[in-house]
XYZ file of C-alpha atoms in Angstrom:
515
model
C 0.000 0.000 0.000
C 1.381 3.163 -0.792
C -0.038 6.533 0.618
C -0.407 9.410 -2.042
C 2.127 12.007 -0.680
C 4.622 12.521 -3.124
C 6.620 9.986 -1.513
C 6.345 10.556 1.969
C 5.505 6.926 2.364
C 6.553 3.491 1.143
C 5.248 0.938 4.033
C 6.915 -2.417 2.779
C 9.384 -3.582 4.863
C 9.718 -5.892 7.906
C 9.390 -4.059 11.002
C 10.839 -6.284 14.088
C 10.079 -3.633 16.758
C 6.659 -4.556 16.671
C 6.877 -8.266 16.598
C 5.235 -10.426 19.084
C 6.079 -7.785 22.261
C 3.142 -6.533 23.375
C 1.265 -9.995 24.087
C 3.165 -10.634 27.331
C 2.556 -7.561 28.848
C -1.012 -7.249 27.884
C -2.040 -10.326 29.052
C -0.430 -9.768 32.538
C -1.691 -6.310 33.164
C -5.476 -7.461 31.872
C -5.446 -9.886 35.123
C -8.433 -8.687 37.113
C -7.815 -7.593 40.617
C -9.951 -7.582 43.508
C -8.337 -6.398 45.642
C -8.092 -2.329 45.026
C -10.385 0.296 44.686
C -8.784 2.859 42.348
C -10.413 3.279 38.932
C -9.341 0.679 36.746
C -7.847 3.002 34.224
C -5.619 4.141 36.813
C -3.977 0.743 38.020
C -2.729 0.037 34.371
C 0.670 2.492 33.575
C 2.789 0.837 30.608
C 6.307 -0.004 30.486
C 8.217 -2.554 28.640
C 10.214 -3.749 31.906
C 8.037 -5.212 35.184
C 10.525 -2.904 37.768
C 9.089 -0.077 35.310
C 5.378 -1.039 35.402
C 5.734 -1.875 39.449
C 7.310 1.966 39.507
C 4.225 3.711 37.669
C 1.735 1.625 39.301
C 3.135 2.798 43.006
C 3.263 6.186 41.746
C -0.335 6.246 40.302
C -1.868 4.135 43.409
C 0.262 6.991 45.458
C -2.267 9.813 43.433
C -5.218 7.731 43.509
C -4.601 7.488 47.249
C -4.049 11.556 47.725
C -6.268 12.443 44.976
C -9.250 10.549 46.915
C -8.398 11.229 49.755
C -8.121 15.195 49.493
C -11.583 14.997 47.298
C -13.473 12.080 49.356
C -12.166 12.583 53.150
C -15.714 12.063 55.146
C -17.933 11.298 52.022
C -18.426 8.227 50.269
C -16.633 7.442 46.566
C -18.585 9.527 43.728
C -19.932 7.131 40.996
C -17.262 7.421 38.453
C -17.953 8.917 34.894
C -17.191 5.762 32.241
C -15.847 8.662 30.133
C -13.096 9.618 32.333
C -12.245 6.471 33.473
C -12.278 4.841 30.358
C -10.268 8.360 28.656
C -6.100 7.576 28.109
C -4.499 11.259 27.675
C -0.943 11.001 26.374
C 1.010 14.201 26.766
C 3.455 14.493 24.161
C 6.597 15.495 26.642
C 10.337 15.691 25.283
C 12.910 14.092 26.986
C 14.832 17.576 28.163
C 14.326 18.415 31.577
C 12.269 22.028 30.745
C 9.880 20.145 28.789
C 9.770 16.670 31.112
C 8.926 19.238 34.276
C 6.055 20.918 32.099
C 4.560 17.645 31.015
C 4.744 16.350 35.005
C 3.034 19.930 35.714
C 0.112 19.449 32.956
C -0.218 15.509 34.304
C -0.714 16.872 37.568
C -2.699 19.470 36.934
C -5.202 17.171 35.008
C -5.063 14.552 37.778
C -6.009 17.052 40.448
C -9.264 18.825 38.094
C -10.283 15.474 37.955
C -10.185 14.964 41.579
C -11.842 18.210 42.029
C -14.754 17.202 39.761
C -15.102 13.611 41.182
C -15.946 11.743 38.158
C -12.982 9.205 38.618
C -9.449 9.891 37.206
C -8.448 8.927 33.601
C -5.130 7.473 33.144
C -2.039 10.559 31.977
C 0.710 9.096 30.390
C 3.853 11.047 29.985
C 4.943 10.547 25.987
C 8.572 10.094 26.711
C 8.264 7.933 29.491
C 6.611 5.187 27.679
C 9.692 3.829 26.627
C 13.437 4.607 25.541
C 12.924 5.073 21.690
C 13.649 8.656 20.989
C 10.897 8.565 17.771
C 7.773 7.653 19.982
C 7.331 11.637 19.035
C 6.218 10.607 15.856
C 3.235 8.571 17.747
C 2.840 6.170 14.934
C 5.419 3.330 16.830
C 3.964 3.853 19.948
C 0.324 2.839 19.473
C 0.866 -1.075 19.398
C 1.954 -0.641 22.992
C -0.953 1.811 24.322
C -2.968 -0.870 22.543
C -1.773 -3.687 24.160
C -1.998 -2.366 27.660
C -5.052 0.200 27.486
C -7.387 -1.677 24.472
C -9.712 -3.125 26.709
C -9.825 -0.822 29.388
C -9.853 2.735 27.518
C -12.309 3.900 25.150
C -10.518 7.180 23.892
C -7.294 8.034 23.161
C -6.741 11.887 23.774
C -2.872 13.477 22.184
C -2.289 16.380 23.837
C 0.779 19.233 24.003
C 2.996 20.118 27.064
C 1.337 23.409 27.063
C -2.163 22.303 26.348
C -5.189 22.715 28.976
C -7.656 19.583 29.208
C -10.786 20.929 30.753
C -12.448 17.657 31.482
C -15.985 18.276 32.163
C -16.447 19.821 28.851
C -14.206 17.095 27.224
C -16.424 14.695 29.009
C -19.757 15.909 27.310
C -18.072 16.230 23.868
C -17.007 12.663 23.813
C -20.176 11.800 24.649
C -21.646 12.504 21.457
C -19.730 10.135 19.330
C -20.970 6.199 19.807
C -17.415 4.678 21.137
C -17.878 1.332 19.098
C -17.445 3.807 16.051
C -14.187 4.477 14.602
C -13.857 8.370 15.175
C -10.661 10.998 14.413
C -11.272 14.019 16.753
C -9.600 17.889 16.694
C -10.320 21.342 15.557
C -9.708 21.161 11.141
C -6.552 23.199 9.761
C -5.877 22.646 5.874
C -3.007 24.330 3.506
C -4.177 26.672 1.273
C -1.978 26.186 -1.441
C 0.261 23.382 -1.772
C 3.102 23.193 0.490
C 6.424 21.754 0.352
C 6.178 20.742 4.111
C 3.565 18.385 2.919
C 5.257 17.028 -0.266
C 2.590 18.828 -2.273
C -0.169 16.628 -1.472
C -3.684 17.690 -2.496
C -2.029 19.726 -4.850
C -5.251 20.190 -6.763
C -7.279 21.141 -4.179
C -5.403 21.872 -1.019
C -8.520 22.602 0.978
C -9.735 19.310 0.595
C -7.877 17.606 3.370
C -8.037 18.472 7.025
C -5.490 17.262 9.596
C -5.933 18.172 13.317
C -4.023 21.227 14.872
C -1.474 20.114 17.490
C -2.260 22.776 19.655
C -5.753 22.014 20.429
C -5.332 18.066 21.115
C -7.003 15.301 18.716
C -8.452 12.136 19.710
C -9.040 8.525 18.572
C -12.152 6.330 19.338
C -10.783 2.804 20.952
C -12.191 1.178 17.700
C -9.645 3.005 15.245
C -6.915 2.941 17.732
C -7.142 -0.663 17.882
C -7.416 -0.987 14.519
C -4.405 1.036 13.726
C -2.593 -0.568 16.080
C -3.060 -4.069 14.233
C -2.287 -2.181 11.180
C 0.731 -1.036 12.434
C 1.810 -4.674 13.531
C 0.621 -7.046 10.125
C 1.640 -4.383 7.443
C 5.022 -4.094 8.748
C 4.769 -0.059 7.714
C 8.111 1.693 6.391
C 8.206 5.227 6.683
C 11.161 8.007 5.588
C 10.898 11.075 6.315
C 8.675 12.843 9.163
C 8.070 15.859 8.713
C 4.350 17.410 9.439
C 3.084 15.097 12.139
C -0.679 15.585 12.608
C -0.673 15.934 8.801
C 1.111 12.645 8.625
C -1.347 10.774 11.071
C -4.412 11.946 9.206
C -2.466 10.587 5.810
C -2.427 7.577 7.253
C -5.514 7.372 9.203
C -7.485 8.132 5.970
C -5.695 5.330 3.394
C -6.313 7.124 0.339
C -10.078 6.965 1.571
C -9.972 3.646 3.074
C -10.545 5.459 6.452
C -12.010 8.379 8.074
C -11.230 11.840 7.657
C -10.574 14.269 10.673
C -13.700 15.426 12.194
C -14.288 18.908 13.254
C -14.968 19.406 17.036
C -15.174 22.943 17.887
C -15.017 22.466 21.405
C -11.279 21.681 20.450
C -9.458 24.625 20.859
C -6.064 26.363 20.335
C -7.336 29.142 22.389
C -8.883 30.847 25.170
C -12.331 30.851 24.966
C -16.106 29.822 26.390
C -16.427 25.980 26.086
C -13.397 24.758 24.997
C -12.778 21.270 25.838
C -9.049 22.036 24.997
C -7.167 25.420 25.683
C -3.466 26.653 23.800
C -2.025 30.145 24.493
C 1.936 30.225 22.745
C 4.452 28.317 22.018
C 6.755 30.780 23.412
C 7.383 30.850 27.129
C 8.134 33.521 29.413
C 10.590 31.730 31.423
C 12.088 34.721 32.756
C 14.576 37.561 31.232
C 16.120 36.583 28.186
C 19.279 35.289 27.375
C 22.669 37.594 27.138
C 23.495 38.391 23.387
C 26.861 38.202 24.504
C 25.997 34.341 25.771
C 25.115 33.511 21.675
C 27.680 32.237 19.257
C 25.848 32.274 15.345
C 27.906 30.543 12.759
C 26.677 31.769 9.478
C 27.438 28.970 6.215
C 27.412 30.596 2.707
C 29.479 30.513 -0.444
C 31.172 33.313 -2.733
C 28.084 32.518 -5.022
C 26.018 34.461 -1.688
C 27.905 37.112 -1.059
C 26.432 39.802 -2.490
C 23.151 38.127 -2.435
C 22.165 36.515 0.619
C 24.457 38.275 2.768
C 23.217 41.307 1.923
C 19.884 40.243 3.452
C 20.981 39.227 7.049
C 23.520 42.058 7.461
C 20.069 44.540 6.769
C 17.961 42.641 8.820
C 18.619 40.340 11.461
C 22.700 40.830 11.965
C 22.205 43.799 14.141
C 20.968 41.381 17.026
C 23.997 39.577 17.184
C 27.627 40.567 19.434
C 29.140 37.401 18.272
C 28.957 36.036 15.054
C 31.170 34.833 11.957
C 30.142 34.014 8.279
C 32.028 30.935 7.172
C 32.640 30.521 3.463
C 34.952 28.379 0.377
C 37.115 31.927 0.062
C 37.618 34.652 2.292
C 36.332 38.120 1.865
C 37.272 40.721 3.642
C 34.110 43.178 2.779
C 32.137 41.376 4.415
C 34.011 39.408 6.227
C 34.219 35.911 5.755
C 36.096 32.941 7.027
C 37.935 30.231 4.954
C 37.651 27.038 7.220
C 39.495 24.937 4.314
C 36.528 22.819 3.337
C 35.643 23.213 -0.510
C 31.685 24.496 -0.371
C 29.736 20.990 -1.715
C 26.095 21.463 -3.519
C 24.558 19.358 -1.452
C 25.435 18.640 2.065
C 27.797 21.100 4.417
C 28.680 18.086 6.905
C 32.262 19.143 7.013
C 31.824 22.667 6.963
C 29.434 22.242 10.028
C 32.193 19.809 11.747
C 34.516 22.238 11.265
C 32.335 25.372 13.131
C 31.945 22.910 15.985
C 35.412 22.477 16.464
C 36.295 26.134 15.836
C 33.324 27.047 18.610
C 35.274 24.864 21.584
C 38.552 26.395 20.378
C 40.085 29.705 21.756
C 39.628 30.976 18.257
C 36.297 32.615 19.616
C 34.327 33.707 22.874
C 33.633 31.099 24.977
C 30.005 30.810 25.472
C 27.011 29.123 25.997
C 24.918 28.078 23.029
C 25.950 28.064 19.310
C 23.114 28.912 16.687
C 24.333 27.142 13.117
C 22.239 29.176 10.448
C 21.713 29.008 6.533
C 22.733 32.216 4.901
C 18.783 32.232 3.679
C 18.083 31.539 6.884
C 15.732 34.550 8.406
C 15.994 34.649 12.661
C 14.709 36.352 15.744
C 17.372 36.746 18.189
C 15.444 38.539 20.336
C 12.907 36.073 20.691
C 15.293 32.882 20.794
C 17.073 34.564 23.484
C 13.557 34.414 25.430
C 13.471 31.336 24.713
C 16.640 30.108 25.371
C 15.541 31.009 29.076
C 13.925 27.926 29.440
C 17.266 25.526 29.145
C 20.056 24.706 30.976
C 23.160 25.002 29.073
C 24.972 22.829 31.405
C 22.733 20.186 29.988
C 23.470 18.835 26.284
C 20.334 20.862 24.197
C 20.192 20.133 20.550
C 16.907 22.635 19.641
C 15.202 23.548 16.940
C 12.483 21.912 14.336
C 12.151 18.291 14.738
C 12.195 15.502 11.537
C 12.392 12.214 11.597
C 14.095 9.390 9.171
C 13.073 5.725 9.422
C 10.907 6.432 12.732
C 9.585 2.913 12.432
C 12.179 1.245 11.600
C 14.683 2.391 14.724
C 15.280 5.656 12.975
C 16.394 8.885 14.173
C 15.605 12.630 14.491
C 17.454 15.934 13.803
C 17.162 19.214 13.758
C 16.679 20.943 10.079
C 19.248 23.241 9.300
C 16.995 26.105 7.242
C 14.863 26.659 10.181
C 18.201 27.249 12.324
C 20.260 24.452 14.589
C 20.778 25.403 18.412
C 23.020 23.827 20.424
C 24.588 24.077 24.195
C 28.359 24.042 24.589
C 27.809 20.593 26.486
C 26.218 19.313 23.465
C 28.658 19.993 21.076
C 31.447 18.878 23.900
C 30.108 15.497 23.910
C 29.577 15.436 19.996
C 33.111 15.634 19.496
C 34.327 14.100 21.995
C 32.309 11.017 20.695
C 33.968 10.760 17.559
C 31.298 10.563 15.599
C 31.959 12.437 12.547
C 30.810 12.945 8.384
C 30.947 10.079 6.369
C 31.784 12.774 3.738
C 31.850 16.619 3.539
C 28.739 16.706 1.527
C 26.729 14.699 3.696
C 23.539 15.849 4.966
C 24.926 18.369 8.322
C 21.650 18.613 10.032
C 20.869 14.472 9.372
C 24.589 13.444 10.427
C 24.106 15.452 13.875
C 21.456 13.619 14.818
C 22.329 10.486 13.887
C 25.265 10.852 16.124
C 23.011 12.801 18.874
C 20.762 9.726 18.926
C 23.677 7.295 18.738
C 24.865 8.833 22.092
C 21.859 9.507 23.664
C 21.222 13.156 23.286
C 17.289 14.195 23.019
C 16.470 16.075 19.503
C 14.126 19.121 21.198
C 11.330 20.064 19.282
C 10.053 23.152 19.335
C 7.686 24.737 16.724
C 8.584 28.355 16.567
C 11.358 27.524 13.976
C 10.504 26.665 10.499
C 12.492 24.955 7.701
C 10.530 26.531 4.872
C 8.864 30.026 4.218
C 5.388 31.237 6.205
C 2.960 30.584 2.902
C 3.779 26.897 3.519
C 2.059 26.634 6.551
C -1.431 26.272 7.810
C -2.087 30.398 8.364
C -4.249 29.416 11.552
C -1.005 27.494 12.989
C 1.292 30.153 12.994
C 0.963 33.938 13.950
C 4.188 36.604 13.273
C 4.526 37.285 17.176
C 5.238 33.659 17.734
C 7.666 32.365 15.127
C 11.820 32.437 15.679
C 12.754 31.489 12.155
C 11.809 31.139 8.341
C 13.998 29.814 5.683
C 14.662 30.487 1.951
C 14.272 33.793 -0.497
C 12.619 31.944 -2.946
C 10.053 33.696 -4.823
C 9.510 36.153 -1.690
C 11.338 39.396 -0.432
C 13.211 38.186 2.533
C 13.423 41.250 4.170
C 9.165 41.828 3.588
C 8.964 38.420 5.586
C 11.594 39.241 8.022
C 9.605 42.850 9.219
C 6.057 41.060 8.451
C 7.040 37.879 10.800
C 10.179 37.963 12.816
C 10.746 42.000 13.794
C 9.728 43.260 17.244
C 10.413 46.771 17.488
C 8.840 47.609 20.522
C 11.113 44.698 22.232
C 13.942 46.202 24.737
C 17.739 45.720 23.377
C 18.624 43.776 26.771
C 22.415 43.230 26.756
């Protein structure tokens, strides 16, 4: 079966990761017990080890316990709503310690509304906790295993962000409506308007024709076509390449070329604040505090003596300014502007060794020693003031590869990387433990941004996601999905004027110049 994408997908080969491991563990957490009192939901936490399961059992009989407690002290327990208790919210957390505390803070926070309304708790699983295989982001490889565990006990499957408010007695009602044995694909309906590249041009004839759900707002499966997907998952033996788009992904292959349903459109799912949302979103953009020194920012520019008096041009009179630190790294050097000559020959393709050799300039003495390193194309259009807010939210002393999230051969043991248009961040630690790895280009032209995180994943560094940077230009996304306060990054001058986009989406000029 091949999905009509443009060659997104090719789902042919053998897939062992999804061979004959779930039945085990399903059958030994269906056992019925008689012997506790907490929902049933709530007893049954996945994880591929027992010592794992044993853990998020005690820590979810440890909530039931407090939660019912603090709600239920004198009275007796409230009949429990089948909804709730039969709802399985995944929270799609990342791995890096600012995003792992906000998913434990939404988990909570869901836990204890529940409490507060006393219709039973649902079960809140924490996305990266499910188990060690960094592409579970993609949610596609990780369904077999919700399946296994939750498929008799759960009758919908909610995916939710970090920063994404569940407001469960208006969830509760909306679910309601839609008969469970049904096979249903919930969220609130974005479509591209003309055809992008970030979707391989699919629908090309008539964009608006196909809906996938926004992120931001949640979207949900009934058990029926969760369980059915799962199977799907596990006989087909699916192949995948690149991941790119993921809610646009899952409602490719939820829909089969027609062989499926299409996304439904609940309004209640929202991706902001307003009356009767069953779902809330504010920004992707944090206010973790005051923003990150300029003089704490390393930005490595790549171009070629083909750019110079064409790209160049546009970041020196638009986004340069922002910047104490930062070098242009080219095949010749040029004084005008000026650029540096790191000895590797510019390649059309892939800038693997010119990227190798900016890491190992950026730990030398040959520049500042500072925190984070920002790797950018020389089309490459930035907000330094707002990635410096951002950059708030990390610890540098941890190893931080950030930016926008792909994935290659996700379920096949792939791995994920950062895109290099849309602009590669990186802590000192990370790129200290890079090198010190040895893992290196397989040839200068190779793919920079895929190499890094091959090696990243190799050694166990998380690939952070985080939406406000872009590998291709604003008219390529969904115009409801992204808004000109929010965004850190574009890439490409193709057919636009760069420095239009740059004032129209990336310029604050009523932001402070903090030092």
């Amino acid at each position: 079966m091949t999905v009509s994408t443009r060659g997104r997908y090719n789902f042919a080969v053998t897939n062992p990761r999804f061979t004959g491991k779930w039945t085990g563990i399903s059958k030994r957490l269906r056992q019925p017990r008689n012997d506790v009192s907490c929902p049933r939901s709530v007893k049954q936490q996945p994880r591929l080890s027992c010592l794992s399961i044993m853990w998020l059992m005690a820590v979810n009989w440890s909530l039931c316990f407090f939660f019912g407690s603090a709600s239920n002290h004198e009275d007796p327990p409230a009949r429990g709503s089948a909804v709730l208790e039969e709802l399985v919210i995944v929270i799609q957390s990342q791995k890096n310690s600012y995003h792992a505390q906000r998913g434990y803070q939404r988990k909570e926070k869901i836990l204890q509304d529940a409490a507060n309304l006393g219709q039973g708790l649902p079960v809140v699983l924490l996305l990266h906790e499910l188990s060690d295989y960094e592409g579970n982001w993609s949610i596609l490889p990780v369904l077999p295993l919700l399946s296994a565990i939750y498929g008799e006990s759960a009758s919908w499957f909610l995916f939710v962000e970090e920063e994404t408010m569940v407001v469960l007695h208006v969830l509760e009602k909306v679910l309601k409506r839609y008969p469970v044995q049904e096979e249903w694909f919930l969220g609130q309906r974005l479509h591209d308007n003309k055809p992008s590249i970030v979707h391989h041009y699919a629908f090309s004839e008539d964009p608006t024709s196909f809906g996938y759900p926004d992120p931001a707002a949640g979207w949900a499966l009934s058990a029926a076509l969760h369980q059915r997907l799962a199977e799907r998952i596990q006989s087909e033996n699916l192949k995948s390449d690149f991941t790119i788009d993921l809610t646009h992904e899952i409602a490719l292959f939820i829909w089969e070329e027609g062989r499926g349903p299409k996304l439904t459109t609940v309004p209640e799912f929202c991706s902001e604040t307003r009356d009767n949302c069953a779902t809330k979103f504010t920004n992707y953009l944090p206010n973790c505090g005051s923003p990150v020194s300029k003089n704490n920012i390393f930005v490595a520019v790549k171009t070629c003596e083909k750019y110079h008096s064409v790209r160049v041009p546009v970041v020196k009179s638009t986004w340069e300014k922002h910047a104490v630190y930062l070098e242009y790294y080219s095949d010749v050097t040029d004084a005008s502007i000026p650029t540096i000559n790191l000895g590797v020959p510019n390649t059309e393709r892939g800038h693997c060794g010119k990227t190798f050799a900016i890491l190992r300039r950026f730990l030398s003495e040959a520049v500042p020693k500072v925190d984070w390193l920002v790797i950018v194309d020389d089309d490459t259009l930035i907000s330094l003031p707002r990635l410096r807010r951002l950059l708030r939210c990390y610890n540098p002393k941890e190893a931080v590869s950030l930016g926008e999230r792909y994935g290659y051969g996700l379920m096949q043991n792939g791995y994920s990387y950062t895109t290099g248009g849309g602009g590669m961040v990186l802590s000192r630690t990370a790129v200290s433990i890079l090198l010190s790895s040895g893992c290196s280009c397989y040839s200068d032209d190779a793919p920079d941004d895929m190499v890094l995180g091959r090696c990243f994943t190799a050694i166990g560094v998380p690939i952070t996601h985080s939406p406000l940077f872009h590998q291709a230009q604003p008219d390529d996304y969904s115009g409801t999905r992204i808004t000109p306060q929010h965004s850190v990054s574009f890439h490409k001058h193709w057919s636009v004027d760069p420095v239009a986009v740059y004032t129209n989406w990336l310029q604050d000029s009523h932001l402070k110049d903090e030092l």
